[in-house]
Amino acid sequence: MSTGATVWLTGLPSAGKTTIARAATERLRAQGRRAEVLDGDEVREFLSAGLGFSRADRDTNVRRIGFVAELLASHGVVVLVPVIAPYAESREAVRKRHEAEGTAYLEVHVATPLDVCADRDVKGLYARQAAGELTGLTGVDDPYEVPARPDLRIETQGRTVEQSADAVHALLAERGLTA
Ligand code: ADP
């Protein structure tokens, strides 16, 4: 069986996490690898229905996703997780769980600056926050703890999606996780 891994893409809303996860997944599948995206919005609909955006709920959400990702990764799947995960402590808990199980875990910081994310505003969240229709937006009026030592940091501004996906693929290859 191929070696699985969890690749957690952390970053601000509209940083490019989902786009990169999908592009990297397609590429891995084209190579015959089993790859899966654990999409944050889908997870919130099914696995984490009822959870909100408080610190405690965000932490629970991240730990649940980490649990499922580890299970899949331990069976040879490369699991791409495009989920904000704003707190270092929650991310660390997920890493520890993987380490305890002997499952590969890679943290990728999609480090698009806030002003670029707010311009992209894929889901209209920044506009809603600015209009006073939403509070607790990560990076604006809710914390985002920048990863201190990610396995990879991707600057997406001025780069194509393809280049960003290449960087994730190169990281997996470097760690012997593409075969
Ligand atoms: P997130 O999942 O982080 O909230 P999305 O992936 O949904 O963000 O949206 C990011 C947006 O930025 C998309 O419209 C995507 O096409 C665009 N984008 C521009 N350049 C890049 C890049 N190099 N990598 C990823 N996304 C990019």
JSON list of C-alpha atoms and ligand atoms in Angstrom, two decimals:
[
{"chain": "A", "resi": 1, "resn": "MET", "atom": "CA", "xyz": [0.00, 0.00, 0.00]},
{"chain": "A", "resi": 2, "resn": "SER", "atom": "CA", "xyz": [1.17, 3.55, -0.72]},
{"chain": "A", "resi": 3, "resn": "THR", "atom": "CA", "xyz": [2.06, 5.74, 2.23]},
{"chain": "A", "resi": 4, "resn": "GLY", "atom": "CA", "xyz": [-0.70, 8.20, 3.04]},
{"chain": "A", "resi": 5, "resn": "ALA", "atom": "CA", "xyz": [-0.35, 11.66, 4.51]},
{"chain": "A", "resi": 6, "resn": "THR", "atom": "CA", "xyz": [-2.37, 14.56, 5.75]},
{"chain": "A", "resi": 7, "resn": "VAL", "atom": "CA", "xyz": [-1.55, 17.91, 4.16]},
{"chain": "A", "resi": 8, "resn": "TRP", "atom": "CA", "xyz": [-3.18, 20.69, 6.15]},
{"chain": "A", "resi": 9, "resn": "LEU", "atom": "CA", "xyz": [-3.52, 23.97, 4.24]},
{"chain": "A", "resi": 10, "resn": "THR", "atom": "CA", "xyz": [-3.98, 26.70, 6.81]},
{"chain": "A", "resi": 11, "resn": "GLY", "atom": "CA", "xyz": [-4.52, 30.37, 6.01]},
{"chain": "A", "resi": 12, "resn": "LEU", "atom": "CA", "xyz": [-6.98, 33.25, 5.88]},
{"chain": "A", "resi": 13, "resn": "PRO", "atom": "CA", "xyz": [-10.33, 33.11, 4.06]},
{"chain": "A", "resi": 14, "resn": "SER", "atom": "CA", "xyz": [-9.75, 33.46, 0.28]},
{"chain": "A", "resi": 15, "resn": "ALA", "atom": "CA", "xyz": [-6.01, 32.73, 0.67]},
{"chain": "A", "resi": 16, "resn": "GLY", "atom": "CA", "xyz": [-6.31, 29.92, -1.91]},
{"chain": "A", "resi": 17, "resn": "LYS", "atom": "CA", "xyz": [-6.49, 26.84, 0.32]},
{"chain": "A", "resi": 18, "resn": "THR", "atom": "CA", "xyz": [-9.41, 25.14, -1.42]},
{"chain": "A", "resi": 19, "resn": "THR", "atom": "CA", "xyz": [-8.18, 25.96, -4.91]},
{"chain": "A", "resi": 20, "resn": "ILE", "atom": "CA", "xyz": [-4.71, 24.57, -4.20]},
{"chain": "A", "resi": 21, "resn": "ALA", "atom": "CA", "xyz": [-6.12, 21.48, -2.45]},
{"chain": "A", "resi": 22, "resn": "ARG", "atom": "CA", "xyz": [-8.31, 20.64, -5.45]},
{"chain": "A", "resi": 23, "resn": "ALA", "atom": "CA", "xyz": [-5.53, 21.22, -7.98]},
{"chain": "A", "resi": 24, "resn": "ALA", "atom": "CA", "xyz": [-3.06, 19.12, -5.98]},
{"chain": "A", "resi": 25, "resn": "THR", "atom": "CA", "xyz": [-5.65, 16.36, -5.57]},
{"chain": "A", "resi": 26, "resn": "GLU", "atom": "CA", "xyz": [-6.34, 16.21, -9.30]},
{"chain": "A", "resi": 27, "resn": "ARG", "atom": "CA", "xyz": [-2.66, 15.94, -9.97]},
{"chain": "A", "resi": 28, "resn": "LEU", "atom": "CA", "xyz": [-2.17, 13.13, -7.45]},
{"chain": "A", "resi": 29, "resn": "ARG", "atom": "CA", "xyz": [-5.17, 11.24, -8.84]},
{"chain": "A", "resi": 30, "resn": "ALA", "atom": "CA", "xyz": [-3.83, 11.60, -12.37]},
{"chain": "A", "resi": 31, "resn": "GLN", "atom": "CA", "xyz": [-0.71, 9.84, -11.10]},
{"chain": "A", "resi": 32, "resn": "GLY", "atom": "CA", "xyz": [-2.84, 7.02, -9.73]},
{"chain": "A", "resi": 33, "resn": "ARG", "atom": "CA", "xyz": [-2.60, 8.11, -6.08]},
{"chain": "A", "resi": 34, "resn": "ARG", "atom": "CA", "xyz": [-5.64, 7.95, -3.84]},
{"chain": "A", "resi": 35, "resn": "ALA", "atom": "CA", "xyz": [-6.28, 11.53, -2.75]},
{"chain": "A", "resi": 36, "resn": "GLU", "atom": "CA", "xyz": [-9.18, 13.21, -1.00]},
{"chain": "A", "resi": 37, "resn": "VAL", "atom": "CA", "xyz": [-10.13, 16.75, -0.03]},
{"chain": "A", "resi": 38, "resn": "LEU", "atom": "CA", "xyz": [-11.77, 17.28, 3.35]},
{"chain": "A", "resi": 39, "resn": "ASP", "atom": "CA", "xyz": [-13.52, 20.51, 2.49]},
{"chain": "A", "resi": 40, "resn": "GLY", "atom": "CA", "xyz": [-14.20, 22.84, 5.42]},
{"chain": "A", "resi": 41, "resn": "ASP", "atom": "CA", "xyz": [-17.70, 23.82, 4.31]},
{"chain": "A", "resi": 42, "resn": "GLU", "atom": "CA", "xyz": [-18.73, 20.21, 3.67]},
{"chain": "A", "resi": 43, "resn": "VAL", "atom": "CA", "xyz": [-17.36, 19.17, 7.04]},
{"chain": "A", "resi": 44, "resn": "ARG", "atom": "CA", "xyz": [-19.31, 21.91, 8.76]},
{"chain": "A", "resi": 45, "resn": "GLU", "atom": "CA", "xyz": [-22.49, 20.64, 7.08]},
{"chain": "A", "resi": 46, "resn": "PHE", "atom": "CA", "xyz": [-22.00, 17.00, 8.02]},
{"chain": "A", "resi": 47, "resn": "LEU", "atom": "CA", "xyz": [-19.29, 16.22, 10.56]},
{"chain": "A", "resi": 48, "resn": "SER", "atom": "CA", "xyz": [-19.46, 19.45, 12.54]},
{"chain": "A", "resi": 49, "resn": "ALA", "atom": "CA", "xyz": [-23.09, 20.52, 12.09]},
{"chain": "A", "resi": 50, "resn": "GLY", "atom": "CA", "xyz": [-24.11, 22.71, 14.99]},
{"chain": "A", "resi": 51, "resn": "LEU", "atom": "CA", "xyz": [-20.63, 24.05, 15.71]},
{"chain": "A", "resi": 52, "resn": "GLY", "atom": "CA", "xyz": [-20.08, 27.80, 15.47]},
{"chain": "A", "resi": 53, "resn": "PHE", "atom": "CA", "xyz": [-17.00, 29.99, 15.27]},
{"chain": "A", "resi": 54, "resn": "SER", "atom": "CA", "xyz": [-16.05, 30.45, 18.91]},
{"chain": "A", "resi": 55, "resn": "ARG", "atom": "CA", "xyz": [-12.53, 29.44, 19.88]},
{"chain": "A", "resi": 56, "resn": "ALA", "atom": "CA", "xyz": [-13.84, 26.22, 21.48]},
{"chain": "A", "resi": 57, "resn": "ASP", "atom": "CA", "xyz": [-15.98, 25.30, 18.48]},
{"chain": "A", "resi": 58, "resn": "ARG", "atom": "CA", "xyz": [-13.22, 26.05, 16.00]},
{"chain": "A", "resi": 59, "resn": "ASP", "atom": "CA", "xyz": [-10.89, 23.86, 18.04]},
{"chain": "A", "resi": 60, "resn": "THR", "atom": "CA", "xyz": [-13.42, 20.99, 18.13]},
{"chain": "A", "resi": 61, "resn": "ASN", "atom": "CA", "xyz": [-13.93, 21.33, 14.37]},
{"chain": "A", "resi": 62, "resn": "VAL", "atom": "CA", "xyz": [-10.19, 21.14, 13.66]},
{"chain": "A", "resi": 63, "resn": "ARG", "atom": "CA", "xyz": [-9.67, 18.15, 15.97]},
{"chain": "A", "resi": 64, "resn": "ARG", "atom": "CA", "xyz": [-12.58, 16.24, 14.37]},
{"chain": "A", "resi": 65, "resn": "ILE", "atom": "CA", "xyz": [-11.22, 16.89, 10.89]},
{"chain": "A", "resi": 66, "resn": "GLY", "atom": "CA", "xyz": [-7.77, 15.86, 12.10]},
{"chain": "A", "resi": 67, "resn": "PHE", "atom": "CA", "xyz": [-9.19, 12.60, 13.41]},
{"chain": "A", "resi": 68, "resn": "VAL", "atom": "CA", "xyz": [-10.86, 11.72, 10.10]},
{"chain": "A", "resi": 69, "resn": "ALA", "atom": "CA", "xyz": [-7.84, 12.84, 8.07]},
{"chain": "A", "resi": 70, "resn": "GLU", "atom": "CA", "xyz": [-5.54, 10.62, 10.11]},
{"chain": "A", "resi": 71, "resn": "LEU", "atom": "CA", "xyz": [-7.83, 7.61, 9.63]},
{"chain": "A", "resi": 72, "resn": "LEU", "atom": "CA", "xyz": [-7.85, 8.08, 5.87]},
{"chain": "A", "resi": 73, "resn": "ALA", "atom": "CA", "xyz": [-4.12, 8.84, 5.70]},
{"chain": "A", "resi": 74, "resn": "SER", "atom": "CA", "xyz": [-3.31, 5.73, 7.73]},
{"chain": "A", "resi": 75, "resn": "HIS", "atom": "CA", "xyz": [-4.94, 3.74, 4.91]},
{"chain": "A", "resi": 76, "resn": "GLY", "atom": "CA", "xyz": [-2.76, 5.18, 2.18]},
{"chain": "A", "resi": 77, "resn": "VAL", "atom": "CA", "xyz": [-4.81, 8.21, 1.16]},
{"chain": "A", "resi": 78, "resn": "VAL", "atom": "CA", "xyz": [-3.22, 11.63, 0.67]},
{"chain": "A", "resi": 79, "resn": "VAL", "atom": "CA", "xyz": [-5.69, 13.89, 2.45]},
{"chain": "A", "resi": 80, "resn": "LEU", "atom": "CA", "xyz": [-5.71, 17.57, 1.58]},
{"chain": "A", "resi": 81, "resn": "VAL", "atom": "CA", "xyz": [-7.37, 19.70, 4.26]},
{"chain": "A", "resi": 82, "resn": "PRO", "atom": "CA", "xyz": [-8.14, 23.29, 3.21]},
{"chain": "A", "resi": 83, "resn": "VAL", "atom": "CA", "xyz": [-9.37, 24.52, 6.58]},
{"chain": "A", "resi": 84, "resn": "ILE", "atom": "CA", "xyz": [-8.41, 27.85, 8.23]},
{"chain": "A", "resi": 85, "resn": "ALA", "atom": "CA", "xyz": [-7.42, 26.30, 11.62]},
{"chain": "A", "resi": 86, "resn": "PRO", "atom": "CA", "xyz": [-6.56, 29.69, 13.17]},
{"chain": "A", "resi": 87, "resn": "TYR", "atom": "CA", "xyz": [-5.12, 28.44, 16.47]},
{"chain": "A", "resi": 88, "resn": "ALA", "atom": "CA", "xyz": [-1.62, 26.98, 16.77]},
{"chain": "A", "resi": 89, "resn": "GLU", "atom": "CA", "xyz": [-2.70, 24.81, 19.69]},
{"chain": "A", "resi": 90, "resn": "SER", "atom": "CA", "xyz": [-5.40, 23.03, 17.65]},
{"chain": "A", "resi": 91, "resn": "ARG", "atom": "CA", "xyz": [-3.00, 22.50, 14.75]},
{"chain": "A", "resi": 92, "resn": "GLU", "atom": "CA", "xyz": [-0.41, 21.12, 17.16]},
{"chain": "A", "resi": 93, "resn": "ALA", "atom": "CA", "xyz": [-2.97, 18.68, 18.61]},
{"chain": "A", "resi": 94, "resn": "VAL", "atom": "CA", "xyz": [-3.63, 17.35, 15.11]},
{"chain": "A", "resi": 95, "resn": "ARG", "atom": "CA", "xyz": [0.09, 17.01, 14.41]},
{"chain": "A", "resi": 96, "resn": "LYS", "atom": "CA", "xyz": [0.62, 15.15, 17.70]},
{"chain": "A", "resi": 97, "resn": "ARG", "atom": "CA", "xyz": [-2.21, 12.75, 16.93]},
{"chain": "A", "resi": 98, "resn": "HIS", "atom": "CA", "xyz": [-0.63, 11.92, 13.58]},
{"chain": "A", "resi": 99, "resn": "GLU", "atom": "CA", "xyz": [2.79, 11.47, 15.18]},
{"chain": "A", "resi": 100, "resn": "ALA", "atom": "CA", "xyz": [1.34, 9.17, 17.83]},
{"chain": "A", "resi": 101, "resn": "GLU", "atom": "CA", "xyz": [-0.17, 7.01, 15.10]},
{"chain": "A", "resi": 102, "resn": "GLY", "atom": "CA", "xyz": [2.97, 7.14, 12.93]},
{"chain": "A", "resi": 103, "resn": "THR", "atom": "CA", "xyz": [1.11, 8.91, 10.12]},
{"chain": "A", "resi": 104, "resn": "ALA", "atom": "CA", "xyz": [2.75, 11.60, 7.99]},
{"chain": "A", "resi": 105, "resn": "TYR", "atom": "CA", "xyz": [1.52, 15.12, 8.61]},
{"chain": "A", "resi": 106, "resn": "LEU", "atom": "CA", "xyz": [2.51, 18.24, 6.69]},
{"chain": "A", "resi": 107, "resn": "GLU", "atom": "CA", "xyz": [1.50, 21.80, 7.49]},
{"chain": "A", "resi": 108, "resn": "VAL", "atom": "CA", "xyz": [1.28, 24.22, 4.57]},
{"chain": "A", "resi": 109, "resn": "HIS", "atom": "CA", "xyz": [0.74, 27.89, 5.29]},
{"chain": "A", "resi": 110, "resn": "VAL", "atom": "CA", "xyz": [-1.06, 29.54, 2.41]},
{"chain": "A", "resi": 111, "resn": "ALA", "atom": "CA", "xyz": [0.37, 32.93, 3.27]},
{"chain": "A", "resi": 112, "resn": "THR", "atom": "CA", "xyz": [-1.61, 35.31, 1.09]},
{"chain": "A", "resi": 113, "resn": "PRO", "atom": "CA", "xyz": [-1.65, 38.79, 2.70]},
{"chain": "A", "resi": 114, "resn": "LEU", "atom": "CA", "xyz": [-4.90, 40.01, 4.21]},
{"chain": "A", "resi": 115, "resn": "ASP", "atom": "CA", "xyz": [-5.38, 42.84, 1.68]},
{"chain": "A", "resi": 116, "resn": "VAL", "atom": "CA", "xyz": [-5.10, 40.38, -1.24]},
{"chain": "A", "resi": 117, "resn": "CYS", "atom": "CA", "xyz": [-7.55, 37.98, 0.46]},
{"chain": "A", "resi": 118, "resn": "ALA", "atom": "CA", "xyz": [-9.99, 40.84, 1.09]},
{"chain": "A", "resi": 119, "resn": "ASP", "atom": "CA", "xyz": [-9.78, 41.89, -2.58]},
{"chain": "A", "resi": 120, "resn": "ARG", "atom": "CA", "xyz": [-10.48, 38.32, -3.74]},
{"chain": "A", "resi": 121, "resn": "ASP", "atom": "CA", "xyz": [-13.29, 37.86, -1.20]},
{"chain": "A", "resi": 122, "resn": "VAL", "atom": "CA", "xyz": [-14.48, 34.64, -2.84]},
{"chain": "A", "resi": 123, "resn": "LYS", "atom": "CA", "xyz": [-17.43, 34.16, -0.47]},
{"chain": "A", "resi": 124, "resn": "GLY", "atom": "CA", "xyz": [-18.16, 37.83, 0.21]},
{"chain": "A", "resi": 125, "resn": "LEU", "atom": "CA", "xyz": [-17.17, 37.45, 3.88]},
{"chain": "A", "resi": 126, "resn": "TYR", "atom": "CA", "xyz": [-14.86, 40.49, 3.99]},
{"chain": "A", "resi": 127, "resn": "ALA", "atom": "CA", "xyz": [-17.58, 42.68, 2.48]},
{"chain": "A", "resi": 128, "resn": "ARG", "atom": "CA", "xyz": [-20.15, 41.39, 4.96]},
{"chain": "A", "resi": 129, "resn": "GLN", "atom": "CA", "xyz": [-17.77, 42.03, 7.85]},
{"chain": "A", "resi": 130, "resn": "ALA", "atom": "CA", "xyz": [-17.07, 45.56, 6.60]},
{"chain": "A", "resi": 131, "resn": "ALA", "atom": "CA", "xyz": [-20.82, 46.19, 6.30]},
{"chain": "A", "resi": 132, "resn": "GLY", "atom": "CA", "xyz": [-21.31, 45.08, 9.90]},
{"chain": "A", "resi": 133, "resn": "GLU", "atom": "CA", "xyz": [-23.31, 41.99, 8.88]},
{"chain": "A", "resi": 134, "resn": "LEU", "atom": "CA", "xyz": [-20.81, 39.50, 10.27]},
{"chain": "A", "resi": 135, "resn": "THR", "atom": "CA", "xyz": [-18.36, 39.45, 13.16]},
{"chain": "A", "resi": 136, "resn": "GLY", "atom": "CA", "xyz": [-15.57, 37.05, 14.06]},
{"chain": "A", "resi": 137, "resn": "LEU", "atom": "CA", "xyz": [-13.93, 36.94, 10.64]},
{"chain": "A", "resi": 138, "resn": "THR", "atom": "CA", "xyz": [-10.51, 35.31, 10.89]},
{"chain": "A", "resi": 139, "resn": "GLY", "atom": "CA", "xyz": [-7.70, 37.78, 10.28]},
{"chain": "A", "resi": 140, "resn": "VAL", "atom": "CA", "xyz": [-9.99, 40.82, 10.62]},
{"chain": "A", "resi": 141, "resn": "ASP", "atom": "CA", "xyz": [-11.78, 40.73, 13.97]},
{"chain": "A", "resi": 142, "resn": "ASP", "atom": "CA", "xyz": [-10.88, 37.18, 15.02]},
{"chain": "A", "resi": 143, "resn": "PRO", "atom": "CA", "xyz": [-7.37, 35.79, 15.59]},
{"chain": "A", "resi": 144, "resn": "TYR", "atom": "CA", "xyz": [-5.18, 34.02, 13.08]},
{"chain": "A", "resi": 145, "resn": "GLU", "atom": "CA", "xyz": [-2.01, 32.63, 14.61]},
{"chain": "A", "resi": 146, "resn": "VAL", "atom": "CA", "xyz": [0.56, 32.47, 11.81]},
{"chain": "A", "resi": 147, "resn": "PRO", "atom": "CA", "xyz": [2.34, 29.09, 11.77]},
{"chain": "A", "resi": 148, "resn": "ALA", "atom": "CA", "xyz": [5.86, 29.51, 13.11]},
{"chain": "A", "resi": 149, "resn": "ARG", "atom": "CA", "xyz": [7.47, 26.55, 11.36]},
{"chain": "A", "resi": 150, "resn": "PRO", "atom": "CA", "xyz": [5.23, 25.19, 8.61]},
{"chain": "A", "resi": 151, "resn": "ASP", "atom": "CA", "xyz": [6.61, 22.49, 6.31]},
{"chain": "A", "resi": 152, "resn": "LEU", "atom": "CA", "xyz": [5.91, 24.87, 3.45]},
{"chain": "A", "resi": 153, "resn": "ARG", "atom": "CA", "xyz": [4.81, 28.46, 3.06]},
{"chain": "A", "resi": 154, "resn": "ILE", "atom": "CA", "xyz": [3.13, 29.41, -0.23]},
{"chain": "A", "resi": 155, "resn": "GLU", "atom": "CA", "xyz": [2.86, 33.01, -1.39]},
{"chain": "A", "resi": 156, "resn": "THR", "atom": "CA", "xyz": [-0.01, 32.92, -3.89]},
{"chain": "A", "resi": 157, "resn": "GLN", "atom": "CA", "xyz": [-0.01, 36.56, -5.00]},
{"chain": "A", "resi": 158, "resn": "GLY", "atom": "CA", "xyz": [1.57, 36.91, -8.42]},
{"chain": "A", "resi": 159, "resn": "ARG", "atom": "CA", "xyz": [1.63, 33.12, -8.81]},
{"chain": "A", "resi": 160, "resn": "THR", "atom": "CA", "xyz": [-0.66, 30.82, -10.74]},
{"chain": "A", "resi": 161, "resn": "VAL", "atom": "CA", "xyz": [-2.76, 28.10, -9.11]},
{"chain": "A", "resi": 162, "resn": "GLU", "atom": "CA", "xyz": [-0.64, 25.61, -11.05]},
{"chain": "A", "resi": 163, "resn": "GLN", "atom": "CA", "xyz": [2.56, 26.94, -9.45]},
{"chain": "A", "resi": 164, "resn": "SER", "atom": "CA", "xyz": [1.02, 26.74, -5.98]},
{"chain": "A", "resi": 165, "resn": "ALA", "atom": "CA", "xyz": [-0.14, 23.16, -6.56]},
{"chain": "A", "resi": 166, "resn": "ASP", "atom": "CA", "xyz": [3.34, 22.35, -7.88]},
{"chain": "A", "resi": 167, "resn": "ALA", "atom": "CA", "xyz": [4.84, 23.53, -4.59]},
{"chain": "A", "resi": 168, "resn": "VAL", "atom": "CA", "xyz": [2.60, 21.14, -2.62]},
{"chain": "A", "resi": 169, "resn": "HIS", "atom": "CA", "xyz": [3.43, 18.33, -5.00]},
{"chain": "A", "resi": 170, "resn": "ALA", "atom": "CA", "xyz": [7.15, 19.03, -4.69]},
{"chain": "A", "resi": 171, "resn": "LEU", "atom": "CA", "xyz": [6.89, 18.91, -0.89]},
{"chain": "A", "resi": 172, "resn": "LEU", "atom": "CA", "xyz": [5.17, 15.50, -1.06]},
{"chain": "A", "resi": 173, "resn": "ALA", "atom": "CA", "xyz": [7.78, 14.25, -3.51]},
{"chain": "A", "resi": 174, "resn": "GLU", "atom": "CA", "xyz": [10.61, 15.49, -1.28]},
{"chain": "A", "resi": 175, "resn": "ARG", "atom": "CA", "xyz": [9.14, 13.52, 1.62]},
{"chain": "A", "resi": 176, "resn": "GLY", "atom": "CA", "xyz": [8.71, 10.40, -0.53]},
{"chain": "A", "resi": 177, "resn": "LEU", "atom": "CA", "xyz": [4.91, 10.61, -0.43]},
{"chain": "A", "resi": 178, "resn": "THR", "atom": "CA", "xyz": [4.01, 10.73, -4.11]},
{"chain": "A", "resi": 179, "resn": "ALA", "atom": "CA", "xyz": [4.63, 7.07, -4.93]},
{"chain": "B", "resi": 1, "resn": "ADP", "atom": "P1", "xyz": [-9.81, 29.62, 0.60]},
{"chain": "B", "resi": 1, "resn": "ADP", "atom": "O1", "xyz": [-10.15, 28.17, 0.43]},
{"chain": "B", "resi": 1, "resn": "ADP", "atom": "O2", "xyz": [-8.44, 29.83, 1.18]},
{"chain": "B", "resi": 1, "resn": "ADP", "atom": "O3", "xyz": [-10.86, 30.40, 1.32]},
{"chain": "B", "resi": 1, "resn": "ADP", "atom": "P2", "xyz": [-10.24, 29.74, -2.25]},
{"chain": "B", "resi": 1, "resn": "ADP", "atom": "O4", "xyz": [-9.33, 28.70, -2.77]},
{"chain": "B", "resi": 1, "resn": "ADP", "atom": "O5", "xyz": [-11.70, 29.40, -2.14]},
{"chain": "B", "resi": 1, "resn": "ADP", "atom": "O6", "xyz": [-9.70, 30.29, -0.86]},
{"chain": "B", "resi": 1, "resn": "ADP", "atom": "O7", "xyz": [-10.14, 31.05, -3.16]},
{"chain": "B", "resi": 1, "resn": "ADP", "atom": "C1", "xyz": [-8.90, 31.59, -3.56]},
{"chain": "B", "resi": 1, "resn": "ADP", "atom": "C2", "xyz": [-9.06, 32.44, -4.82]},
{"chain": "B", "resi": 1, "resn": "ADP", "atom": "O8", "xyz": [-7.78, 32.95, -5.18]},
{"chain": "B", "resi": 1, "resn": "ADP", "atom": "C3", "xyz": [-9.59, 31.64, -6.01]},
{"chain": "B", "resi": 1, "resn": "ADP", "atom": "O9", "xyz": [-10.50, 32.46, -6.72]},
{"chain": "B", "resi": 1, "resn": "ADP", "atom": "C4", "xyz": [-8.30, 31.38, -6.83]},
{"chain": "B", "resi": 1, "resn": "ADP", "atom": "O10", "xyz": [-8.58, 31.23, -8.19]},
{"chain": "B", "resi": 1, "resn": "ADP", "atom": "C5", "xyz": [-7.50, 32.66, -6.55]},
{"chain": "B", "resi": 1, "resn": "ADP", "atom": "N1", "xyz": [-6.06, 32.51, -6.74]},
{"chain": "B", "resi": 1, "resn": "ADP", "atom": "C6", "xyz": [-5.27, 33.35, -7.44]},
{"chain": "B", "resi": 1, "resn": "ADP", "atom": "N2", "xyz": [-3.99, 32.95, -7.46]},
{"chain": "B", "resi": 1, "resn": "ADP", "atom": "C7", "xyz": [-3.94, 31.80, -6.76]},
{"chain": "B", "resi": 1, "resn": "ADP", "atom": "C8", "xyz": [-2.88, 30.89, -6.44]},
{"chain": "B", "resi": 1, "resn": "ADP", "atom": "N3", "xyz": [-1.62, 31.07, -6.84]},
{"chain": "B", "resi": 1, "resn": "ADP", "atom": "N4", "xyz": [-3.18, 29.81, -5.67]},
{"chain": "B", "resi": 1, "resn": "ADP", "atom": "C9", "xyz": [-4.45, 29.63, -5.25]},
{"chain": "B", "resi": 1, "resn": "ADP", "atom": "N5", "xyz": [-5.49, 30.43, -5.53]},
{"chain": "B", "resi": 1, "resn": "ADP", "atom": "C10", "xyz": [-5.25, 31.53, -6.28]}
]
